[in-house]
Tab-separated table of C-alpha atoms and ligand atoms in Angstrom:
chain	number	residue	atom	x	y	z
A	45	UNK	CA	0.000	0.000	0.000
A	46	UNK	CA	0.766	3.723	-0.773
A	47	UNK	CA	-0.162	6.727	0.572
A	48	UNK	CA	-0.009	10.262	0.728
A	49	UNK	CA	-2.602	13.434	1.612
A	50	UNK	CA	-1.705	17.163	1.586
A	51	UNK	CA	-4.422	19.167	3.090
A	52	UNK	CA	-5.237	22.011	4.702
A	53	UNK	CA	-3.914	22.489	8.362
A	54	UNK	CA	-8.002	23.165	8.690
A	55	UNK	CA	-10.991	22.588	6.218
A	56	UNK	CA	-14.557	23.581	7.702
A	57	UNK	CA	-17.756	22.463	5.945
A	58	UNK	CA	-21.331	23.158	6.479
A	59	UNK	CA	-23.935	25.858	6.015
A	60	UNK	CA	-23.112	29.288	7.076
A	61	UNK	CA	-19.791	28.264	7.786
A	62	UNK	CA	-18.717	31.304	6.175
A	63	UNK	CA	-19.683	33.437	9.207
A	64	UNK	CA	-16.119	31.834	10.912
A	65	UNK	CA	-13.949	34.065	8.721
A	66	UNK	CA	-13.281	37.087	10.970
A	67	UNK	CA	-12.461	34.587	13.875
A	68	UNK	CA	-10.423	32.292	12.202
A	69	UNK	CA	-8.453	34.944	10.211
A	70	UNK	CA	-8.356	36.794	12.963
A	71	UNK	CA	-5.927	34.150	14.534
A	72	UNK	CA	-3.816	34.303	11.160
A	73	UNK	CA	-3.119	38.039	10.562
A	74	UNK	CA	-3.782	41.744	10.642
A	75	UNK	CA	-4.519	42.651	7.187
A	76	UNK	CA	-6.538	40.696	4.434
A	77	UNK	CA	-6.385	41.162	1.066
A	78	UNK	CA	-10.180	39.433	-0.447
A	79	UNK	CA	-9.746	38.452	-3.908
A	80	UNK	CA	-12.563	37.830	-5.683
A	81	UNK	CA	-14.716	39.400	-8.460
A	82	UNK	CA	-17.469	42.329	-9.702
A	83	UNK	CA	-20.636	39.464	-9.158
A	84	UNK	CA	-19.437	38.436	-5.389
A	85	UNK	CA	-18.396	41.533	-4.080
A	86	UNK	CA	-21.830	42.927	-4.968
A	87	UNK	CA	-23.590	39.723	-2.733
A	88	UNK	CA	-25.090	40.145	0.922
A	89	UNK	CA	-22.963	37.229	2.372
A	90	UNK	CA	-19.955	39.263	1.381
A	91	UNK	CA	-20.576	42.574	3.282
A	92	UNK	CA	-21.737	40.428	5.537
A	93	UNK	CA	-18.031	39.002	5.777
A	94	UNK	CA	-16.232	42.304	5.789
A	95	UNK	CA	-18.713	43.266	8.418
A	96	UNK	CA	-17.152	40.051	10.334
A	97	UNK	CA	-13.472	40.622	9.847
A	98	UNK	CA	-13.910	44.366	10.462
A	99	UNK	CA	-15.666	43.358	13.925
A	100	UNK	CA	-12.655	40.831	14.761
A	101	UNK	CA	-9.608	43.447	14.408
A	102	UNK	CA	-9.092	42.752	10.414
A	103	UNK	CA	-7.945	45.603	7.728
A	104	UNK	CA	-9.289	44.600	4.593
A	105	UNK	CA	-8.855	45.384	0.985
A	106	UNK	CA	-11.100	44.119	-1.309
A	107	UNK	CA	-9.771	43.237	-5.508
A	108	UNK	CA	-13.174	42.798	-7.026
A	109	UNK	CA	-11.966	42.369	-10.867
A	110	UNK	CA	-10.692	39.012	-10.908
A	111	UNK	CA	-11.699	37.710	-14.114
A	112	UNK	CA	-13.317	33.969	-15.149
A	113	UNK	CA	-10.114	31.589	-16.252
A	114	UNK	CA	-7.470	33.995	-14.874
A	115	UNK	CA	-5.515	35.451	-17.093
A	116	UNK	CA	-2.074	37.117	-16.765
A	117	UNK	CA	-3.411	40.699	-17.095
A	118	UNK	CA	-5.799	40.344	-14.024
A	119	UNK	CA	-3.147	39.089	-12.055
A	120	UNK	CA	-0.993	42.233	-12.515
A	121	UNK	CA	-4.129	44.645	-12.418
A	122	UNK	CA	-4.541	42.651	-8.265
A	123	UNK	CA	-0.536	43.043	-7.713
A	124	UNK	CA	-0.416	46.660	-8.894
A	125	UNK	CA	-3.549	47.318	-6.883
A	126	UNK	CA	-2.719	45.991	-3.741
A	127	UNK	CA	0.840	48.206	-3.918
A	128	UNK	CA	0.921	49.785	-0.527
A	129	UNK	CA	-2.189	47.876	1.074
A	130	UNK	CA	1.139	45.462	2.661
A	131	UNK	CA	-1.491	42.103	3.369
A	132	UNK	CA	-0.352	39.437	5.790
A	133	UNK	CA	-3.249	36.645	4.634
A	134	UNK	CA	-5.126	36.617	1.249
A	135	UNK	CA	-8.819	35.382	1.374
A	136	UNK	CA	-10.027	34.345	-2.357
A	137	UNK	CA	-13.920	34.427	-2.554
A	138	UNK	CA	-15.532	32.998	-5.028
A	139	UNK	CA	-14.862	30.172	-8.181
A	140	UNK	CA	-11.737	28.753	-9.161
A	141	UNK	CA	-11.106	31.691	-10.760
A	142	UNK	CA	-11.230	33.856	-7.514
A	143	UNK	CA	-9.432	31.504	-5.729
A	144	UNK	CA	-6.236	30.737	-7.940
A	145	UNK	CA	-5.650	34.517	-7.985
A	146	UNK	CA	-5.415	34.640	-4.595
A	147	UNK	CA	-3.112	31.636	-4.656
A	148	UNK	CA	-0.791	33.425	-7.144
A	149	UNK	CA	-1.130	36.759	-5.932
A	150	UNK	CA	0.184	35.283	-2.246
A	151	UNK	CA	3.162	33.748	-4.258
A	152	UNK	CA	3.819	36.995	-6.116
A	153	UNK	CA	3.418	39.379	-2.756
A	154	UNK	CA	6.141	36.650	-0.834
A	155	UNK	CA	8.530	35.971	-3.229
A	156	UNK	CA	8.476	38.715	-5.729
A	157	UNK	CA	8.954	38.185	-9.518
A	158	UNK	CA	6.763	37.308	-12.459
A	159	UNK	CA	3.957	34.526	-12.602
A	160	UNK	CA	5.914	32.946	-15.749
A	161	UNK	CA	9.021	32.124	-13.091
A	162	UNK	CA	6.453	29.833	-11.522
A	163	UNK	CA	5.204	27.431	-14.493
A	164	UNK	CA	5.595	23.834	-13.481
A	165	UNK	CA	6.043	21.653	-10.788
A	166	UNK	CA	8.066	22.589	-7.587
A	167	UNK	CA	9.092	26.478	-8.590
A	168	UNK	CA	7.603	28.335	-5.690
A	169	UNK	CA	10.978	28.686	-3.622
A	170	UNK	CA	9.354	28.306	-0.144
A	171	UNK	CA	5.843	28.900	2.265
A	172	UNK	CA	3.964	31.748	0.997
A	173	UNK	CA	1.859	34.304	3.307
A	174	UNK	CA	-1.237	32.311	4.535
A	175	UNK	CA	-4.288	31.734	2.468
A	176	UNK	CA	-7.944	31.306	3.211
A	177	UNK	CA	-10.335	30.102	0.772
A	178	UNK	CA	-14.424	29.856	0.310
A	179	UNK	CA	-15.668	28.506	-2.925
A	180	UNK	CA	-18.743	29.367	-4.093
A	181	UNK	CA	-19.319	27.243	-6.847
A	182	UNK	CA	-18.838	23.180	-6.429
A	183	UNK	CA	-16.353	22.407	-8.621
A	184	UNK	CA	-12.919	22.939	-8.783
A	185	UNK	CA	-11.673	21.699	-5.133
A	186	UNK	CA	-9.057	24.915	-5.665
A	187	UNK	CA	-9.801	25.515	-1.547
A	188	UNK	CA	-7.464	22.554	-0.961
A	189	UNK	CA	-5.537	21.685	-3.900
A	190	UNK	CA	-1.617	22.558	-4.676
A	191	UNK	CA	-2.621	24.189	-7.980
A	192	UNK	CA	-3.590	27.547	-9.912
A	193	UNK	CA	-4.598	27.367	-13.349
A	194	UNK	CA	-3.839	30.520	-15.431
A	195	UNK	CA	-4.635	31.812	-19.162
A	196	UNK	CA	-1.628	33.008	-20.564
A	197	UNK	CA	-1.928	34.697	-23.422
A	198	UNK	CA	0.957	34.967	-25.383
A	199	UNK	CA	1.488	31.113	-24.943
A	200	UNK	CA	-2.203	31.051	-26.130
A	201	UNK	CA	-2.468	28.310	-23.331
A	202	UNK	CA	-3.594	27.398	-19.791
A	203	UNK	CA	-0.801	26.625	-17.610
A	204	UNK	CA	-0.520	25.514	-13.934
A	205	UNK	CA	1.379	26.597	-11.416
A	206	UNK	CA	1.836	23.191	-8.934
A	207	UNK	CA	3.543	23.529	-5.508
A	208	UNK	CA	2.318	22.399	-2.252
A	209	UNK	CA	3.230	25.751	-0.838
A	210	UNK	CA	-0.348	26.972	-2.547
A	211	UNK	CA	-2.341	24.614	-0.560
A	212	UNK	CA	-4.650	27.115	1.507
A	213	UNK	CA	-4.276	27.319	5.124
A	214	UNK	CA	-7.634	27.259	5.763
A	215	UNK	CA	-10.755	26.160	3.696
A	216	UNK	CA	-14.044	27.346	4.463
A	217	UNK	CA	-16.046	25.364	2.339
A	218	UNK	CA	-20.111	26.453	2.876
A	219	UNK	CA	-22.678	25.415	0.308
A	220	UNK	CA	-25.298	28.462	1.146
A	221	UNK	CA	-22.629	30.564	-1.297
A	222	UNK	CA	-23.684	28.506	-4.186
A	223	UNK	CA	-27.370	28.890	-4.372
A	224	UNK	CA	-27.168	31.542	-6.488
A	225	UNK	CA	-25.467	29.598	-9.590
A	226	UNK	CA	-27.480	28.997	-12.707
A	227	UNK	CA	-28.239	25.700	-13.812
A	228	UNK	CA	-25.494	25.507	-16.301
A	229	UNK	CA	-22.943	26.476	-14.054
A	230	UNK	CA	-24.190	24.027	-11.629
A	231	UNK	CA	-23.868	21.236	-14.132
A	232	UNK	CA	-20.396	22.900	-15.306
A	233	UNK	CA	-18.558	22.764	-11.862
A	234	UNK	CA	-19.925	19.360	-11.104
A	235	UNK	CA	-18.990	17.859	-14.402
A	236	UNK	CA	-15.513	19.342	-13.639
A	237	UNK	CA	-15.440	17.895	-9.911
A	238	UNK	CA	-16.639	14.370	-11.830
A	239	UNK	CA	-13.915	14.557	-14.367
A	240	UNK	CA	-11.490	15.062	-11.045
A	241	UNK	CA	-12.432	12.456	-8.998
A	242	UNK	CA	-12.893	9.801	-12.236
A	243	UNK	CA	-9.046	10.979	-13.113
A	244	UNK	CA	-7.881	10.629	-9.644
A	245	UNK	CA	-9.048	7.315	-9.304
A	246	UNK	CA	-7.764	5.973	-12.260
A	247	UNK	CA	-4.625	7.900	-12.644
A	248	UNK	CA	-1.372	5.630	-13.178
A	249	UNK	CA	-0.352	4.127	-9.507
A	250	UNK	CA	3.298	4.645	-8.982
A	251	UNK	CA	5.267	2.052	-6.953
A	252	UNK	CA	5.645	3.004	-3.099
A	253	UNK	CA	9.194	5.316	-3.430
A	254	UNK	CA	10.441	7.042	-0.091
A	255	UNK	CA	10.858	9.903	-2.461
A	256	UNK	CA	7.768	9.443	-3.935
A	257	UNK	CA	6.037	13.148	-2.841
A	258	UNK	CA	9.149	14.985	-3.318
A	259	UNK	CA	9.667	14.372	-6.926
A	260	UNK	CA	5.814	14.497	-7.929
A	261	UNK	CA	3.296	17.178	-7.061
A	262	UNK	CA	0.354	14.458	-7.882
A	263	UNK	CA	1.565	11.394	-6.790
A	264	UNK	CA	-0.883	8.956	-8.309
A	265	UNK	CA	-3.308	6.815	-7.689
A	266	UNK	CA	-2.938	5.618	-3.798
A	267	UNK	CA	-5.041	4.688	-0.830
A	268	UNK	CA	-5.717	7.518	0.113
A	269	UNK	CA	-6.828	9.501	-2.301
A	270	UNK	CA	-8.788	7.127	-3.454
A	271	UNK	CA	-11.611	7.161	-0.683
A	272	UNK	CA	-12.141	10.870	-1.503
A	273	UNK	CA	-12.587	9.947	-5.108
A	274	UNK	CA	-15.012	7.719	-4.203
A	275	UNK	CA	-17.251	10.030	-1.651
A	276	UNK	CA	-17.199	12.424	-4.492
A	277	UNK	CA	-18.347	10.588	-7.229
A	278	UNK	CA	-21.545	8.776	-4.823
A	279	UNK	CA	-22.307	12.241	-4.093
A	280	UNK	CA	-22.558	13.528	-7.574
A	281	UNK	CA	-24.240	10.483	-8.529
A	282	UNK	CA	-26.933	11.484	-6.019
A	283	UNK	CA	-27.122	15.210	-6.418
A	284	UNK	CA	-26.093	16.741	-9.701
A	285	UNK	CA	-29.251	16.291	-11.445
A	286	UNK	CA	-31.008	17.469	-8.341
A	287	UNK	CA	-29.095	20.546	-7.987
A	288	UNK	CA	-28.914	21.553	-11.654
A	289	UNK	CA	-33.135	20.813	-11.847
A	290	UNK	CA	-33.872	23.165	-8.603
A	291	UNK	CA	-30.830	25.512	-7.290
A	292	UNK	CA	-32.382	25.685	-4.167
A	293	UNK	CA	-32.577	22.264	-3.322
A	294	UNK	CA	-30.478	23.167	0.070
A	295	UNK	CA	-29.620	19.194	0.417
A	296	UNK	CA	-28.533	18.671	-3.571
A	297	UNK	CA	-26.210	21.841	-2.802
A	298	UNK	CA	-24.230	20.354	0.397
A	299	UNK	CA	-24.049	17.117	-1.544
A	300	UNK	CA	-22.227	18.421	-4.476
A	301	UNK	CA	-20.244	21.154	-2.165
A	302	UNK	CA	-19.186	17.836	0.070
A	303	UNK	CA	-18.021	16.270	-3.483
A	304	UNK	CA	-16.117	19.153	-4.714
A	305	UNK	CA	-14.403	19.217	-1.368
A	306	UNK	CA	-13.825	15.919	-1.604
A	307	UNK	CA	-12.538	15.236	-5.455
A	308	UNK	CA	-9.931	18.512	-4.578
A	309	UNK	CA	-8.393	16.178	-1.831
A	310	UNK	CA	-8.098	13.198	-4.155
A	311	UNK	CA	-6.680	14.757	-6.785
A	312	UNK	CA	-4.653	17.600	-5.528
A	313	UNK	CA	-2.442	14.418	-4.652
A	314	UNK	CA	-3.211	12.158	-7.262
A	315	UNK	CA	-3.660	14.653	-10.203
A	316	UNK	CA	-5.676	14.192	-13.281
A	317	UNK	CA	-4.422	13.125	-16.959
A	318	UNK	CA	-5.858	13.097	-20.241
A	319	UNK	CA	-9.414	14.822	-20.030
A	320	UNK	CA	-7.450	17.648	-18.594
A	321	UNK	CA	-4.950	17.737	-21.056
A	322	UNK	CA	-7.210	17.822	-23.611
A	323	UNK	CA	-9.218	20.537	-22.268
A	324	UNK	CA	-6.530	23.129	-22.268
A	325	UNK	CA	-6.126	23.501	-26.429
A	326	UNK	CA	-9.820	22.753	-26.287
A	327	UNK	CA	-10.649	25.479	-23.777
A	328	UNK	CA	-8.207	27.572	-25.969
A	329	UNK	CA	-9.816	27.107	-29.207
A	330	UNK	CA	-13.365	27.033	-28.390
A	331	UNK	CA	-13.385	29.692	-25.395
A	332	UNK	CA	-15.687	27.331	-23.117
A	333	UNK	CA	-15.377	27.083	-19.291
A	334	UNK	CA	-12.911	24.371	-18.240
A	335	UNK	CA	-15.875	22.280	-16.718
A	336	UNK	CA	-17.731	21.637	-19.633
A	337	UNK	CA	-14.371	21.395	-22.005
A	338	UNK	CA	-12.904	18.209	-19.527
A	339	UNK	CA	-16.857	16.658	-19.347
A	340	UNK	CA	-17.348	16.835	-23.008
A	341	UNK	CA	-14.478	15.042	-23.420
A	342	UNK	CA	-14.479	12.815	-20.136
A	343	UNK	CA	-16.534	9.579	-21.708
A	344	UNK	CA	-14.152	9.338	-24.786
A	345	UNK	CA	-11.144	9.551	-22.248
A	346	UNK	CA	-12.994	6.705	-20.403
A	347	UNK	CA	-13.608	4.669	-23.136
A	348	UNK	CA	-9.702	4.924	-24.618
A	349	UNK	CA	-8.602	3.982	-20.774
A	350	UNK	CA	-11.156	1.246	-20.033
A	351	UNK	CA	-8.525	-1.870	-21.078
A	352	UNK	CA	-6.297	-0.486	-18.077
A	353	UNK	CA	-9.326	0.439	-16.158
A	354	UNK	CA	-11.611	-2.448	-15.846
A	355	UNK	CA	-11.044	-2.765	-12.041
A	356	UNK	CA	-11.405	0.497	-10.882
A	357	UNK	CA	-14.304	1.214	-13.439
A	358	UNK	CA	-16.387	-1.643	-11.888
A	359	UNK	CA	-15.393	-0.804	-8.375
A	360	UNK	CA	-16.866	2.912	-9.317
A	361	UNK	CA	-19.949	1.392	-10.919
A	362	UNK	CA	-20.508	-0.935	-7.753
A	363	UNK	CA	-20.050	2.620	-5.972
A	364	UNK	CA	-22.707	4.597	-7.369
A	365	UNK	CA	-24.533	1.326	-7.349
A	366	UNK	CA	-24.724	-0.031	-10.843
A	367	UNK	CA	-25.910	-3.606	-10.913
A	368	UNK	CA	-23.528	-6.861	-10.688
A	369	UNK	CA	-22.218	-8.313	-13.057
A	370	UNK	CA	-18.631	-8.986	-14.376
A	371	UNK	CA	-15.449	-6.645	-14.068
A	372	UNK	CA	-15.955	-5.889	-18.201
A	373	UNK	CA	-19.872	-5.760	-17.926
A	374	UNK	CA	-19.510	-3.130	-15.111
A	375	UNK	CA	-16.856	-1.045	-16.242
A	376	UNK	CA	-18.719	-0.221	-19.187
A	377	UNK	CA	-21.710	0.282	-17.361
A	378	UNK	CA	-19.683	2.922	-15.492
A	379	UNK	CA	-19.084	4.560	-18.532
A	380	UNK	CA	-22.426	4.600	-19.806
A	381	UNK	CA	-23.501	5.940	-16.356
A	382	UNK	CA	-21.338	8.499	-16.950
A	383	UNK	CA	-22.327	9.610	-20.180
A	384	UNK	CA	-25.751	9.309	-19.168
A	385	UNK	CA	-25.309	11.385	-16.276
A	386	UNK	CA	-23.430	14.305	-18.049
A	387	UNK	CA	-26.719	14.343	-21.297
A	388	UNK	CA	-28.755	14.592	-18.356
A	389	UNK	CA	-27.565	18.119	-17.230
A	390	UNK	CA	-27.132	19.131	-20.645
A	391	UNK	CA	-23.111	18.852	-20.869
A	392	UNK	CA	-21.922	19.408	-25.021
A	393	UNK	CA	-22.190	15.373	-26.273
A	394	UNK	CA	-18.885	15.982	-28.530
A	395	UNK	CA	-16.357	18.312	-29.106
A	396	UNK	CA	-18.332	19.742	-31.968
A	397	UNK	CA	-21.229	20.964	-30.060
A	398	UNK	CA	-18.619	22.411	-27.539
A	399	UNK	CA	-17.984	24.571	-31.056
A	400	UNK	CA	-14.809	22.947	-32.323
A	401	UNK	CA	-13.441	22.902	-35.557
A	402	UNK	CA	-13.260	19.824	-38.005
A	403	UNK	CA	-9.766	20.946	-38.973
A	404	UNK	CA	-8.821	22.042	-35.379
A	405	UNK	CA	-8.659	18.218	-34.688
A	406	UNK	CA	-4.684	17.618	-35.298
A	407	UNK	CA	-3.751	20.997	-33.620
A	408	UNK	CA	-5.929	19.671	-30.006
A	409	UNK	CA	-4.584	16.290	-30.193
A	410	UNK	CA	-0.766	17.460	-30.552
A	411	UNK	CA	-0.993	20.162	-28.169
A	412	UNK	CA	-2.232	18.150	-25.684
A	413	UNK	CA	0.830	16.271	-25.407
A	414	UNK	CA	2.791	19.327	-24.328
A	415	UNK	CA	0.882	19.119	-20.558
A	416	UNK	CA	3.378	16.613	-19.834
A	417	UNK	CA	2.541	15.947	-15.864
A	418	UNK	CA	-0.913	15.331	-17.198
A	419	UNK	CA	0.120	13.257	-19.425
A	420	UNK	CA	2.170	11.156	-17.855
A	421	UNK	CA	-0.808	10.462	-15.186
A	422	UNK	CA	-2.836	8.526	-17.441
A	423	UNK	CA	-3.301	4.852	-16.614
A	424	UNK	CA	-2.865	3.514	-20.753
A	425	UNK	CA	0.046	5.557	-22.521
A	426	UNK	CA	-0.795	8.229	-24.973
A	427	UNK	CA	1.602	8.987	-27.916
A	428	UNK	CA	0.222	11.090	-30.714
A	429	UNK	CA	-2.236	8.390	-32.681
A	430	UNK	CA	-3.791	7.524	-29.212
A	431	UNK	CA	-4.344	11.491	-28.349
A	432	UNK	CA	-6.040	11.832	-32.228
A	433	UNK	CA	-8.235	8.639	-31.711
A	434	UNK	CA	-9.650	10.731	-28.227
A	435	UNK	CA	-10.099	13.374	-30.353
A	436	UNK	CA	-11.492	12.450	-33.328
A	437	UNK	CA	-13.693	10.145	-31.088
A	438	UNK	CA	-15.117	12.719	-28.818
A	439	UNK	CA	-15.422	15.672	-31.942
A	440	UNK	CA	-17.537	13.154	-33.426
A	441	UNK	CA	-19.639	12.081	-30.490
A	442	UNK	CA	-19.281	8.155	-31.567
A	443	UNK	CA	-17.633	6.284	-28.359
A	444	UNK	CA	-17.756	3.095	-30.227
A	445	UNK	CA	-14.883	4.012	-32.475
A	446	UNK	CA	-12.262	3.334	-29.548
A	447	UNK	CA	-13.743	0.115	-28.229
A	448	UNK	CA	-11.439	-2.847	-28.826
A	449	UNK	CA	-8.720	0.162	-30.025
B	745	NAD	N1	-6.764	25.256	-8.790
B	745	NAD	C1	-7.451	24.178	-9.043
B	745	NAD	O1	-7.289	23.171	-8.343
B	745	NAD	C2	-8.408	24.170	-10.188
B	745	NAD	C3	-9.097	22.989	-10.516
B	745	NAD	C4	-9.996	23.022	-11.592
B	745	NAD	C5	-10.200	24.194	-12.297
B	745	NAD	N2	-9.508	25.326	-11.958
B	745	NAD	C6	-9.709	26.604	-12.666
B	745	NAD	O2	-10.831	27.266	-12.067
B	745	NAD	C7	-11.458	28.095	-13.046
B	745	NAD	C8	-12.913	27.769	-13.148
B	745	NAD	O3	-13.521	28.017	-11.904
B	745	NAD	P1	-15.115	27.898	-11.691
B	745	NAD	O4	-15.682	26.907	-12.615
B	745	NAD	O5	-15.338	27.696	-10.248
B	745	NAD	O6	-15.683	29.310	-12.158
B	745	NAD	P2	-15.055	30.790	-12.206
B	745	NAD	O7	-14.418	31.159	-10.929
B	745	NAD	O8	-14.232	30.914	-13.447
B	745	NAD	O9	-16.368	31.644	-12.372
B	745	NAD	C9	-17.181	31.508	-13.533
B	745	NAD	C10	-18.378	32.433	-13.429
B	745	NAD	O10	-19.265	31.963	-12.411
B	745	NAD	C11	-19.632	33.024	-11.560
B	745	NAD	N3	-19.958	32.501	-10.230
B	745	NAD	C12	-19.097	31.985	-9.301
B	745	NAD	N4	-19.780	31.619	-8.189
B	745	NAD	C13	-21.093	31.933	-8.416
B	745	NAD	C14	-22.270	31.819	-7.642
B	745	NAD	N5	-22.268	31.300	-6.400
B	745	NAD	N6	-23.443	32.252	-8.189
B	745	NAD	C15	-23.483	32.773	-9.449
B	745	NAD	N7	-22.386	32.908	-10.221
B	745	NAD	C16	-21.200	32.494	-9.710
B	745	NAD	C17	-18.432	33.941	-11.564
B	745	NAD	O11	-18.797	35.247	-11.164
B	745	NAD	C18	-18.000	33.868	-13.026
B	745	NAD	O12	-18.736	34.750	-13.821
B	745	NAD	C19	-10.710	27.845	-14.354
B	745	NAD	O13	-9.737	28.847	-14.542
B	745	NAD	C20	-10.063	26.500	-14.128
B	745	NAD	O14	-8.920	26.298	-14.934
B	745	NAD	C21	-8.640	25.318	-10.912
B	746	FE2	FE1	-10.703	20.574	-13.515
């Protein structure tokens, strides 16, 4: 057996959790710098929070103009705003968007420099000043993962910046702040919390190395990780249609919340591979959110992985409980499920409803290959011809094209 968690030193959960941010910060530092954007500064529950930190001793300042996928001239707009302010704990409010700026912004204010100096695995030099997080959609898992995801547009790509030193301090994690997302976005950020814990669970095992965590960010598949996967996925089994049907379904909303939380602990240590990799020329291209780009292309990933799968796929399909039947049967049944579940709330069926172009096919499959720590996660090997088959696969919509490949 192998394991290995990095977490939070605390991660609360529960409605109106949120109203334990003055306290708690309180404890951490002086000043906070929120991060977050125009739509959640303008909310109740967030004057409601600067009402709370005020009344427990904390300066704020507020940067309201994060913007949706992060890119690189947001980033600087936050660090040239927050000049002078001198924070000693950054609180990002909001999606994943809201919360990776405050993750890079708290590597930027500690260390100095430009974002670019941070690409990769393992560049942040040491701790950065502390960071709370509250999500407030159920998706990402950002409040506890080692990760920030940001556009950058002269690569014309996402890139990541991976280093446990970005794993928040504290999560606040309190599914009353995501009542107020549409129905797509619902389905969006749970597809994307899906597409984490599928990918953590199946994502290549390494064998048990002392050094294991100190060479890899996302360690693979391991113990662990895996019973977070598998809380996830039961709970979005359970709630995702629920939640996307009625938003204020208060139940359906802590469900998917409690599997957001929990797919950012298994994969912020396991990782994620191909549907992720694909999603970032995809994304690109097509300028859709990340969480439909990785669902949309989820099944086909499935369905290219299910020969090095079949184990894990029937263990997930006894999980969100599929009938029995045999390892094969059952992981296909798990893919199917899947599928199912994703038409259901109205996720793109193939790359070409997502708004892709026939001759953009080559260009997603080859550029995929360049996320290499995504790459080398997934459980079957990808070279170029296995990365086109995916692709040409999923832009058509027709999963039977890589059964038996
Ligand atoms: N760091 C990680 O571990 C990680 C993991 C997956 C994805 N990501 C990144 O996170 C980003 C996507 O984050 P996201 O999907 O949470 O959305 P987001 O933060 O990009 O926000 C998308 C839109 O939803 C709105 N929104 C957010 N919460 C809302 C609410 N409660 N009610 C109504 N509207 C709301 C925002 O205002 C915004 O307009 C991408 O950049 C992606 O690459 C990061
Ligand atoms: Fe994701």
């Amino acid at each position: 057996m192998f394991g290995a968690f990095r977490l939070p030193r605390s991660v609360l959960f529960g409605r109106g959790q949120r109203r334990a941010l003055g306290s708690v910060t309180a404890r951490i530092g002086k000043r906070a710098l929120l991060c977050t954007d125009a739509r959640q500064s303008a909310q109740p529950e967030f004057e409601e929070m600067l009402r709370d930190l005020a009344s427990h001793g904390v300066e704020t300042h507020v940067f309201d103009q994060t913007i949706p996928d992060l890119p690189i001239s947001s980033i600087e707009a936050c660090v040239a705003e927050v000049d002078g302010f001198a924070p000693d704990v950054v609180i990002g409010v909001g999606g994943g968007s809201s919360m990776d700026m405050a993750k890079v912004v708290a590597v930027l204010l500690t260390h100095g420099g430009d974002q670019r100096s941070y690409y990769g695995e393992f560049a942040v030099p040491g701790p950065v000043m502390p960071l709370v997080a509250l999500p407030t959609t159920a998706g990402t898992g950002s409040e506890v993962t080692p990760v920030a995801v940001i556009a950058d547009e002269e690569r014309g790509a996402k890139v990541g910046i991976a280093s446990p030193h970005l794993i928040p301090l504290v999560a606040i994690c309190d599914p009353e702040l995501t009542v107020t997302c549409p129905p797509g976005l619902t389905a969006c950020s749970g597809a994307d919390a899906l597409t984490h814990a599928v990918e953590a669970y199946t994502t290549l095992a390494r064998a048990n190395d002392p050094l294991l965590t100190e060479q890899h960010v996302f360690v693979g598949k391991n113990i662990l990780s895996d019973h977070f996967a598998k809380l996830a996925i039961a709970n979005i089994f359970r709630f995702l249609e629920r939640g996307y049907r009625d938003g204020s379904d208060m139940e359906a909303r802590e469900g998917l919340m409690l599997a957001a939380l929990a797919a950012g602990c298994a994969f912020g240590t396991a990782g994620t591979a191909a549907a992720h990799a694909l999603q970032y020329p995809v994304g690109n291209l097509t300028h859709t959110a990340h969480g439909d780009g990785v669902a949309t292309l989820l099944p086909f990933v499935m369905q290219y992985n299910q020969p090095s799968c079949i184990d894990s796929f029937a263990e997930l399909a006894r999980t969100v409980g599929l009938p029995d039947d045999t390892p094969d049967a059952m992981s296909q049944a798990f893919i199917d499920a899947v599928a199912e579940l994703l038409a259901k709330v109205h996720i793109p069926g193939s790359l070409e409803a997502l708004g892709l172009k026939a001759d953009q096919q080559d260009y997603v499959a080859e550029n995929a290959l360049n996320a290499a720590r995504l790459v080398k996660n997934n459980p079957r090997p990808l070279d170029l011809p296995a990365m086109q088959s995916i692709t040409r696969a999923a832009f058509s919509g027709e999963r039977s094209a890589l059964r038996g490949l």
